[in-house]
Coordinates of C-alpha atoms in Angstrom, one line a residue:
Chain A
X1 CA 69.3 24.1 -14.4
X2 CA 68.3 20.4 -13.1
X3 CA 64.9 20.0 -11.5
X4 CA 65.2 17.9 -8.3
X5 CA 62.8 14.9 -8.5
X6 CA 61.6 16.5 -4.9
X7 CA 59.9 19.5 -6.4
X8 CA 58.1 17.3 -9.1
X9 CA 55.9 15.2 -7.1
X10 CA 53.9 17.5 -5.1
X11 CA 52.9 18.8 -8.4
X12 CA 52.0 15.9 -10.1
X13 CA 50.1 14.5 -6.8
X14 CA 48.4 17.9 -7.4
X15 CA 47.3 17.5 -10.6
X16 CA 46.1 14.1 -10.5
X17 CA 43.9 15.3 -7.5
X18 CA 42.6 17.9 -9.7
X19 CA 41.7 15.5 -12.3
X20 CA 40.5 13.0 -9.5
X21 CA 37.8 15.9 -8.6
X22 CA 36.7 16.7 -12.2
X23 CA 36.2 12.6 -13.5
X24 CA 33.1 11.3 -13.9
X25 CA 33.4 8.4 -11.4
X26 CA 33.8 11.5 -8.1
X27 CA 31.0 13.2 -9.4
X28 CA 28.6 10.1 -9.3
X29 CA 29.8 9.4 -6.1
X30 CA 28.9 12.7 -4.8
X31 CA 25.7 13.0 -6.1
X32 CA 24.6 9.9 -4.7
X33 CA 26.5 10.8 -1.4
X34 CA 24.3 13.9 -1.2
X35 CA 21.1 12.5 -2.2
X36 CA 21.3 9.9 0.6
X37 CA 22.5 12.5 3.3
X38 CA 19.1 14.9 2.3
X39 CA 16.9 12.1 2.2
X40 CA 18.0 10.6 5.9
X41 CA 18.1 14.0 7.0
X42 CA 14.1 14.0 5.6
X43 CA 13.6 10.7 6.8
X44 CA 14.8 11.6 10.8
X45 CA 12.4 14.9 10.3
X46 CA 9.6 12.4 9.5
X47 CA 10.7 9.9 12.3
X48 CA 10.4 12.4 14.9
X49 CA 6.6 13.2 14.0
X50 CA 5.4 9.7 13.3
X51 CA 7.4 7.7 15.8
X52 CA 5.0 5.1 17.8
X53 CA 5.2 4.4 21.4
X54 CA 4.0 0.7 20.8
X55 CA 3.0 0.1 25.0
X56 CA 1.1 3.6 24.8
X57 CA -0.8 2.6 21.7
X58 CA -1.7 -1.0 23.4
X59 CA -3.3 0.4 26.5
X60 CA -5.2 2.9 24.9
X61 CA -6.6 0.4 22.2
X62 CA -7.0 -1.8 25.9
X63 CA -9.2 0.9 27.6
X64 CA -11.3 1.5 23.8
X65 CA -12.3 -2.4 24.4
X66 CA -12.5 -2.9 28.2
X67 CA -12.6 -0.4 30.3
X68 CA -9.9 -1.5 32.9
X69 CA -8.8 1.9 34.5
X70 CA -5.3 1.5 35.1
X71 CA -3.8 -1.6 34.1
X72 CA -0.4 -3.3 35.5
X73 CA 1.5 -5.2 33.2
X74 CA 2.3 -9.3 34.0
X75 CA 5.5 -10.4 32.9
X76 CA 5.4 -13.0 30.0
X77 CA 8.6 -13.3 29.1
X78 CA 9.5 -16.4 30.4
X79 CA 6.1 -18.0 29.7
X80 CA 6.3 -21.8 28.0
X81 CA 3.9 -20.7 24.7
X82 CA 1.2 -23.4 23.5
X83 CA 1.8 -24.5 19.6
X84 CA 0.8 -22.0 16.7
X85 CA 0.4 -19.2 19.6
X86 CA 2.5 -16.5 21.2
X87 CA 1.5 -14.4 24.3
X88 CA 2.3 -11.1 23.7
X89 CA 1.7 -9.1 26.7
X90 CA -0.8 -9.4 29.8
X91 CA -1.6 -6.8 32.4
X92 CA -3.8 -6.8 35.6
X93 CA -7.0 -4.4 35.5
X94 CA -7.8 -2.4 38.3
X95 CA -11.4 -4.5 38.9
X96 CA -9.3 -8.0 38.8
X97 CA -9.9 -8.9 35.2
X98 CA -6.8 -9.9 33.3
X99 CA -6.4 -9.1 29.4
X100 CA -4.2 -11.4 27.5
X101 CA -3.1 -10.0 24.3
X102 CA -3.0 -13.2 22.7
X103 CA -1.5 -13.9 18.8
X104 CA -2.5 -17.1 16.5
X105 CA 0.2 -18.2 14.2
X106 CA -2.4 -19.8 12.7
X107 CA -5.0 -18.2 10.4
X108 CA -5.5 -17.1 6.5
X109 CA -3.2 -14.8 6.6
X110 CA -0.6 -16.5 8.4
X111 CA 2.6 -13.8 7.7
X112 CA 0.4 -11.4 9.6
X113 CA -1.5 -14.0 12.1
X114 CA -4.3 -12.9 14.3
X115 CA -4.1 -10.8 17.7
X116 CA -6.8 -10.4 20.1
X117 CA -7.4 -9.6 23.3
X118 CA -8.8 -11.9 25.5
X119 CA -10.2 -10.5 28.9
X120 CA -10.8 -12.6 31.8
X121 CA -12.5 -12.1 35.1
X122 CA -13.5 -14.5 37.7
X123 CA -11.9 -17.7 35.7
X124 CA -14.5 -17.1 32.9
X125 CA -14.2 -15.3 29.7
X126 CA -15.7 -12.2 29.7
X127 CA -14.6 -10.3 26.7
X128 CA -12.9 -11.0 23.1
X129 CA -11.6 -8.4 20.7
X130 CA -10.0 -8.2 17.7
X131 CA -6.5 -6.6 18.2
X132 CA -4.6 -7.0 14.8
X133 CA -5.4 -9.2 11.4
X134 CA -5.2 -9.0 7.8
X135 CA -8.2 -11.7 7.0
X136 CA -10.2 -11.6 3.5
X137 CA -12.8 -9.0 4.0
X138 CA -16.4 -10.5 4.4
X139 CA -15.2 -13.5 5.0
X140 CA -12.2 -13.9 7.4
X141 CA -13.4 -11.2 8.6
X142 CA -16.6 -12.3 10.1
X143 CA -14.5 -14.6 12.6
X144 CA -13.3 -11.2 14.3
X145 CA -16.5 -9.6 14.7
X146 CA -18.6 -9.4 17.9
X147 CA -21.3 -11.7 17.0
X148 CA -18.6 -14.4 16.2
X149 CA -16.3 -13.8 19.4
X150 CA -19.5 -13.7 21.6
X151 CA -19.5 -17.2 21.7
X152 CA -16.4 -17.3 24.0
X153 CA -18.2 -14.8 26.9
X154 CA -19.0 -17.1 29.7
X155 CA -17.0 -19.8 29.3
X156 CA -14.9 -21.4 31.9
X157 CA -10.8 -20.3 31.2
X158 CA -9.6 -23.7 33.2
X159 CA -11.9 -25.8 30.3
X160 CA -10.7 -23.7 27.2
X161 CA -6.7 -24.0 28.5
X162 CA -7.5 -28.2 28.3
X163 CA -9.5 -27.5 24.8
X164 CA -10.7 -30.8 23.3
X165 CA -7.5 -33.0 24.8
X166 CA -10.2 -33.9 27.5
X167 CA -11.2 -37.3 26.8
X168 CA -13.3 -38.1 30.0
X169 CA -17.0 -38.7 29.0
X170 CA -18.4 -36.4 31.9
X171 CA -17.0 -33.3 30.7
X172 CA -18.8 -32.2 27.3
X173 CA -16.7 -31.4 24.6
X174 CA -16.4 -27.5 23.6
X175 CA -19.6 -26.0 21.7
X176 CA -17.8 -23.4 19.2
X177 CA -18.7 -22.7 16.1
X178 CA -16.8 -22.5 13.1
X179 CA -17.6 -19.7 10.1
X180 CA -18.4 -21.8 6.9
X181 CA -15.7 -20.9 4.2
X182 CA -13.3 -19.2 6.6
X183 CA -12.1 -22.3 8.9
X184 CA -8.8 -20.9 9.2
X185 CA -9.5 -17.8 10.5
X186 CA -12.2 -19.7 12.9
X187 CA -9.4 -22.0 14.1
X188 CA -6.7 -18.9 14.1
X189 CA -9.4 -17.7 16.6
X190 CA -9.8 -20.1 18.7
X191 CA -5.9 -21.5 19.4
X192 CA -5.5 -17.7 20.7
X193 CA -8.4 -18.0 22.9
X194 CA -7.4 -21.0 24.0
X195 CA -3.5 -19.8 24.3
X196 CA -5.0 -17.0 26.4
X197 CA -6.7 -19.2 28.8
X198 CA -4.2 -21.3 29.3
X199 CA -1.6 -18.5 30.5
X200 CA -4.0 -17.3 32.2
X201 CA -4.9 -20.6 34.2
X202 CA -1.4 -21.6 34.9
X203 CA 0.3 -18.0 34.9
X204 CA -2.4 -15.7 36.9
X205 CA -5.1 -18.2 38.7
X206 CA -2.6 -19.9 40.7
Chain B
X1 CA 1.4 29.9 -24.4
X2 CA -1.3 27.6 -26.2
X3 CA 1.5 25.2 -26.7
X4 CA 2.7 25.7 -23.2
X5 CA -0.4 25.2 -21.8
X6 CA -0.6 22.0 -24.0
X7 CA 2.5 20.5 -22.8
X8 CA 1.8 21.1 -19.0
X9 CA -2.1 19.5 -19.4
X10 CA -1.2 16.5 -21.7
X11 CA 0.5 14.4 -19.5
X12 CA -2.3 14.9 -16.9
X13 CA -5.0 13.7 -19.5
X14 CA -2.8 10.9 -21.2
X15 CA -2.0 9.1 -17.4
X16 CA -5.5 9.0 -17.2
X17 CA -6.6 7.6 -20.5
X18 CA -4.6 7.3 -22.9
X19 CA -1.6 5.8 -21.1
X20 CA -3.9 4.6 -18.0
X21 CA -0.7 2.4 -15.7
X22 CA -3.1 -0.5 -15.1
X23 CA -5.7 -0.9 -18.0
X24 CA -3.6 0.3 -20.8
X25 CA -0.4 -0.2 -20.2
X26 CA -1.0 -2.9 -17.8
X27 CA 1.9 -1.8 -15.0
X28 CA 1.6 -2.3 -11.2
X29 CA -0.2 -5.4 -11.4
X30 CA 0.9 -7.1 -8.6
X31 CA -0.9 -4.6 -6.3
X32 CA -3.5 -4.7 -8.5
X33 CA -4.6 -7.8 -8.3
X34 CA -3.3 -8.4 -4.6
X35 CA -4.6 -5.2 -2.5
X36 CA -8.0 -5.1 -4.3
X37 CA -10.1 -7.4 -2.3
X38 CA -11.6 -3.9 -0.6
X39 CA -12.6 -0.6 -2.3
X40 CA -10.6 1.0 0.7
X41 CA -7.8 -0.9 0.2
X42 CA -7.4 -0.2 -3.7
X43 CA -8.2 3.6 -2.9
X44 CA -5.4 4.5 -0.2
X45 CA -3.1 2.0 -2.4
X46 CA -4.0 4.5 -5.1
X47 CA -3.4 7.6 -3.0
X48 CA 0.0 6.5 -1.7
X49 CA 1.3 5.7 -5.3
X50 CA 0.2 9.3 -6.7
X51 CA 2.0 10.9 -3.2
X52 CA 5.4 8.7 -4.3
X53 CA 4.9 9.6 -7.8
X54 CA 4.5 13.5 -7.2
X55 CA 7.1 13.4 -5.3
X56 CA 9.7 11.4 -7.0
X57 CA 8.9 12.7 -10.4
X58 CA 9.5 16.2 -9.2
X59 CA 12.8 16.2 -7.6
X60 CA 14.0 14.0 -10.3
X61 CA 13.2 16.5 -13.0
X62 CA 14.5 19.1 -10.6
X63 CA 18.0 16.8 -10.3
X64 CA 17.8 16.0 -14.0
X65 CA 20.8 17.7 -15.1
X66 CA 23.2 17.2 -11.5
X67 CA 22.4 13.2 -11.7
X68 CA 25.5 11.9 -14.0
X69 CA 23.7 9.5 -16.4
X70 CA 26.2 6.3 -15.5
X71 CA 24.4 6.3 -11.5
X72 CA 20.9 7.8 -12.8
X73 CA 18.9 4.2 -11.6
X74 CA 20.2 4.6 -8.0
X75 CA 19.4 8.0 -7.5
X76 CA 15.9 7.5 -8.4
X77 CA 15.9 4.1 -6.5
X78 CA 16.9 5.8 -3.4
X79 CA 14.5 9.2 -4.2
X80 CA 11.5 6.6 -4.9
X81 CA 12.6 4.8 -1.4
X82 CA 12.9 8.2 0.6
X83 CA 9.2 8.8 -0.1
X84 CA 7.8 5.6 0.1
X85 CA 9.6 5.1 3.9
X86 CA 7.6 8.9 4.5
X87 CA 4.6 7.3 3.3
X88 CA 4.7 4.2 5.3
X89 CA 6.0 6.0 8.3
X90 CA 2.5 8.5 8.1
X91 CA 0.7 5.3 7.5
X92 CA 1.8 3.5 10.6
X93 CA 1.0 6.1 12.9
X94 CA -2.1 7.9 11.3
X95 CA -4.0 4.8 9.6
X96 CA -2.5 2.1 11.6
X97 CA -5.4 0.0 10.5
X98 CA -5.2 -0.1 7.1
X99 CA -1.3 0.0 7.3
X100 CA -2.0 -3.3 8.9
X101 CA -4.2 -4.5 6.2
X102 CA -1.7 -3.4 3.3
X103 CA 1.0 -4.3 5.0
X104 CA 4.0 -5.5 2.7
X105 CA 2.8 -3.6 -0.5
X106 CA 3.5 -0.1 1.2
X107 CA 7.3 -0.8 0.7
X108 CA 6.9 -2.4 -2.3
X109 CA 5.8 0.4 -3.6
X110 CA 9.9 1.2 -4.5
X111 CA 9.9 -1.6 -7.2
X112 CA 6.5 -0.4 -8.9
X113 CA 7.5 -0.2 -12.4
X114 CA 5.1 2.4 -12.7
X115 CA 7.4 5.0 -10.8
X116 CA 10.7 3.8 -12.2
X117 CA 8.6 3.8 -16.1
X118 CA 7.5 7.6 -15.2
X119 CA 10.6 8.8 -13.9
X120 CA 13.3 7.1 -16.8
X121 CA 10.3 7.8 -19.4
X122 CA 9.4 11.2 -18.7
X123 CA 10.4 13.3 -15.4
X124 CA 14.2 12.7 -16.7
X125 CA 13.7 14.8 -19.9
X126 CA 11.0 17.1 -18.9
X127 CA 10.8 20.1 -16.5
X128 CA 9.4 20.1 -13.3
X129 CA 5.6 21.1 -13.5
X130 CA 4.8 19.0 -16.5
X131 CA 6.5 16.2 -14.8
X132 CA 4.2 17.0 -11.3
X133 CA 1.5 16.7 -13.8
X134 CA 2.5 13.5 -15.4
X135 CA 2.6 12.1 -11.2
X136 CA -0.3 13.2 -10.9
X137 CA -2.3 12.2 -14.0
X138 CA -0.7 8.9 -13.8
X139 CA -1.5 8.5 -10.1
X140 CA -5.0 9.4 -10.5
X141 CA -5.3 6.7 -13.7
X142 CA -3.8 4.1 -11.0
X143 CA -5.9 5.5 -7.9
X144 CA -8.9 5.2 -9.7
X145 CA -8.3 1.8 -11.5
X146 CA -7.7 0.2 -8.0
X147 CA -10.8 2.0 -6.5
X148 CA -13.0 0.8 -9.0
X149 CA -11.5 -2.9 -9.2
X150 CA -12.2 -2.6 -5.5
X151 CA -15.4 -1.4 -5.5
X152 CA -16.4 -4.3 -7.6
X153 CA -14.6 -7.1 -6.4
X154 CA -15.7 -5.6 -2.7
X155 CA -19.5 -5.7 -3.9
X156 CA -19.7 -8.8 -5.4
X157 CA -17.4 -11.1 -3.1
X158 CA -18.3 -9.8 0.0
X159 CA -21.8 -7.8 -0.3
X160 CA -20.3 -4.3 0.8
X161 CA -19.3 -1.0 -0.3
X162 CA -16.6 0.8 1.0
X163 CA -17.1 -1.4 4.5
X164 CA -20.5 -0.6 4.6
X165 CA -22.5 -3.9 4.2
X166 CA -25.4 -4.0 1.8
X167 CA -28.5 -5.7 3.6
X168 CA -29.6 -8.5 1.5
X169 CA -26.4 -8.9 -0.8
X170 CA -24.1 -9.7 1.7
X171 CA -26.0 -13.5 2.6
X172 CA -25.5 -14.0 -1.7
X173 CA -21.8 -12.6 -2.0
X174 CA -20.1 -14.5 -4.6
X175 CA -16.8 -15.3 -2.6
X176 CA -14.5 -16.0 -5.6
X177 CA -14.4 -12.1 -6.2
X178 CA -12.3 -11.7 -3.5
X179 CA -9.9 -15.1 -4.6
X180 CA -7.3 -14.6 -6.4
X181 CA -9.4 -15.9 -9.3
X182 CA -11.7 -13.7 -8.7
X183 CA -9.1 -10.5 -9.2
X184 CA -7.7 -12.1 -12.5
X185 CA -11.6 -12.4 -13.8
X186 CA -12.3 -8.4 -13.1
X187 CA -9.1 -7.2 -14.1
X188 CA -9.5 -9.1 -17.7
X189 CA -12.8 -7.6 -17.8
X190 CA -12.5 -4.4 -16.7
X191 CA -8.9 -4.1 -19.3
X192 CA -11.8 -5.5 -22.4
X193 CA -14.4 -2.8 -21.2
X194 CA -11.7 0.6 -20.9
X195 CA -9.3 -0.8 -24.0
X196 CA -12.9 -1.0 -26.0
X197 CA -14.6 2.7 -24.7
X198 CA -11.0 4.3 -24.9
X199 CA -10.5 2.9 -29.0
X200 CA -14.1 3.6 -30.1
X201 CA -14.2 7.3 -28.5
X202 CA -10.0 7.6 -30.4
X203 CA -12.0 6.5 -33.6
X204 CA -14.8 8.5 -33.7
X205 CA -12.3 11.6 -32.7
X206 CA -9.8 10.3 -35.7
X207 CA -12.9 10.0 -37.8
X208 CA -14.2 13.8 -36.9
X209 CA -10.7 15.2 -37.6
X210 CA -10.5 12.9 -41.1
X211 CA -14.1 15.1 -41.9
X212 CA -12.6 18.2 -41.1
X213 CA -9.4 17.2 -43.1
X214 CA -11.2 16.1 -46.3
X215 CA -13.4 19.7 -45.7
X216 CA -10.3 22.1 -45.7
X217 CA -9.0 20.2 -48.6
X218 CA -12.5 20.1 -50.9
X219 CA -12.7 23.8 -50.3
X220 CA -9.2 24.5 -51.2
X221 CA -9.3 22.3 -54.2
X222 CA -12.9 24.0 -54.7
X223 CA -11.2 27.8 -54.5
X224 CA -9.6 27.5 -57.9
X225 CA -12.2 25.8 -59.5
X226 CA -14.1 28.5 -58.7
X227 CA -11.4 31.3 -59.8
X228 CA -11.6 29.4 -63.4
X229 CA -15.0 29.0 -63.7
X230 CA -15.3 32.9 -63.1
X231 CA -12.4 33.2 -65.5
X232 CA -14.2 31.4 -67.9
X233 CA -17.4 33.2 -67.6
X234 CA -15.6 36.7 -67.9

C-alpha cells in the first residue's frame, strides 16, 4: 500500500515541533522571557509603593522653607528664560509672596545644576533656599547654606533682574560675595537668583 | 558538619579581608573614587551594592541549574538590573537627597564588576546559602572600604565627620582631598596599608602553622628513635 504524501506532512511537522521545543535555543529564549516577566512583575509592585508625586513633594518642600499656606501655581510654560537658567515652577502664596523655583545650569556639578527656591515679597527678596544640588561637600555646598544665601535677602528684585548690565554711575554695582574656591557654585547661585528676580519682574510684578 | 559550617563562613570572611573587592582585588574603582567625597555617600553606596549583591547572588545560585550556559550573562544582567532598579526607586522615594547626590552611580551598579564577578565566579557554582554569605561578605568589605575612604576624605578635605562640622578643623581643611586627585592619593595609601597589614597577618599565621607542622613531624620522628632506644636498653 502506497502512503499518501498528505499523511506524511503532519507527522514531520509534529516531529519538528517536538524537536524545536526540546532545542537549546528554545530553552534559552524561554528562560530569558520568564526572568524578564518575573522581574517586570517585581518592579511594577515596587513602583506602586515608591511612585513619587513630584508636585506634592515640591509643595511640601516649599512649606518647609516658607510658611506659605495655600499656594496657587503660576503658568511658566510661555516664559522666555534668561541665559543659563530655567524657571521650573512658580507659585503665588496666600500672603502675596511669590515662590519661584529657579534652576541654574551653571554649577560645579553642571549635570545636576543648582535649583533654588527664591521667595520674593513686595518686590524684594524675602528668602533664598536650596532645593536640589550636588555641589562638593564642604566647598561648593557652602554656597548653598543659609549663611551665604542670606546676602540676597532684602535686595530689590528689579535691581537683581538687570544684574551687572546696569552701567549708570548713579546706580551702585551689586554687592554679591563669592566663596573663594567655590566660584562656580557661587556663580550658579547668583544666576538662579537673578533668573527668579527677572521672572518676578516680567511676569508677576507687571 | 565542621566542613559545612566552614563552607558557609569562609566566603563571608574572605569577602571582607582576603578577597576584599576594593583593596585586594581593585574592583569597582569607579564608584570608589567618585562618590567617596563624604562618609555618608560611601556608606549608602556600599549598602546599596550589598543589597544587590545578596539578592542577585541568591537568585543566580537558585537558578544556576535552570539558566542555559549560552545565555547566562544576559540572564545575570537582567537579574542584577532588576534589583538595582528596586534600590533606585526605594532611594528616590525615601532618601531623595542622597539619591540626588549619588545620581548616576546608583543605576551604574548594574555594570559594577564586583557583582558580575561574584555571580560568575561563585554563585554560578555554589548553593544559595554560601552564595548569600559570599554576597554579604563582599558587600560588607566594599561598604567598609568606601566608608573608610569617605571618612578620611571628608575629615581632611572638609573638616567634618558624617556631615557634622568639626570646630576649628573646617577652617584648615585641605580641599584637595575631596577633589579627584585626593581620591587617588587616599585610595593608593589605603591599598598599601591594607595589603601590608593582611600580608603581615598571613605570614604570622603561616609561620605558626608551619611551626605546628614541624613540631608534629619532630614528634613523629622522635617516637621511633625513642622506641629504638628503649629496644636497645633491653
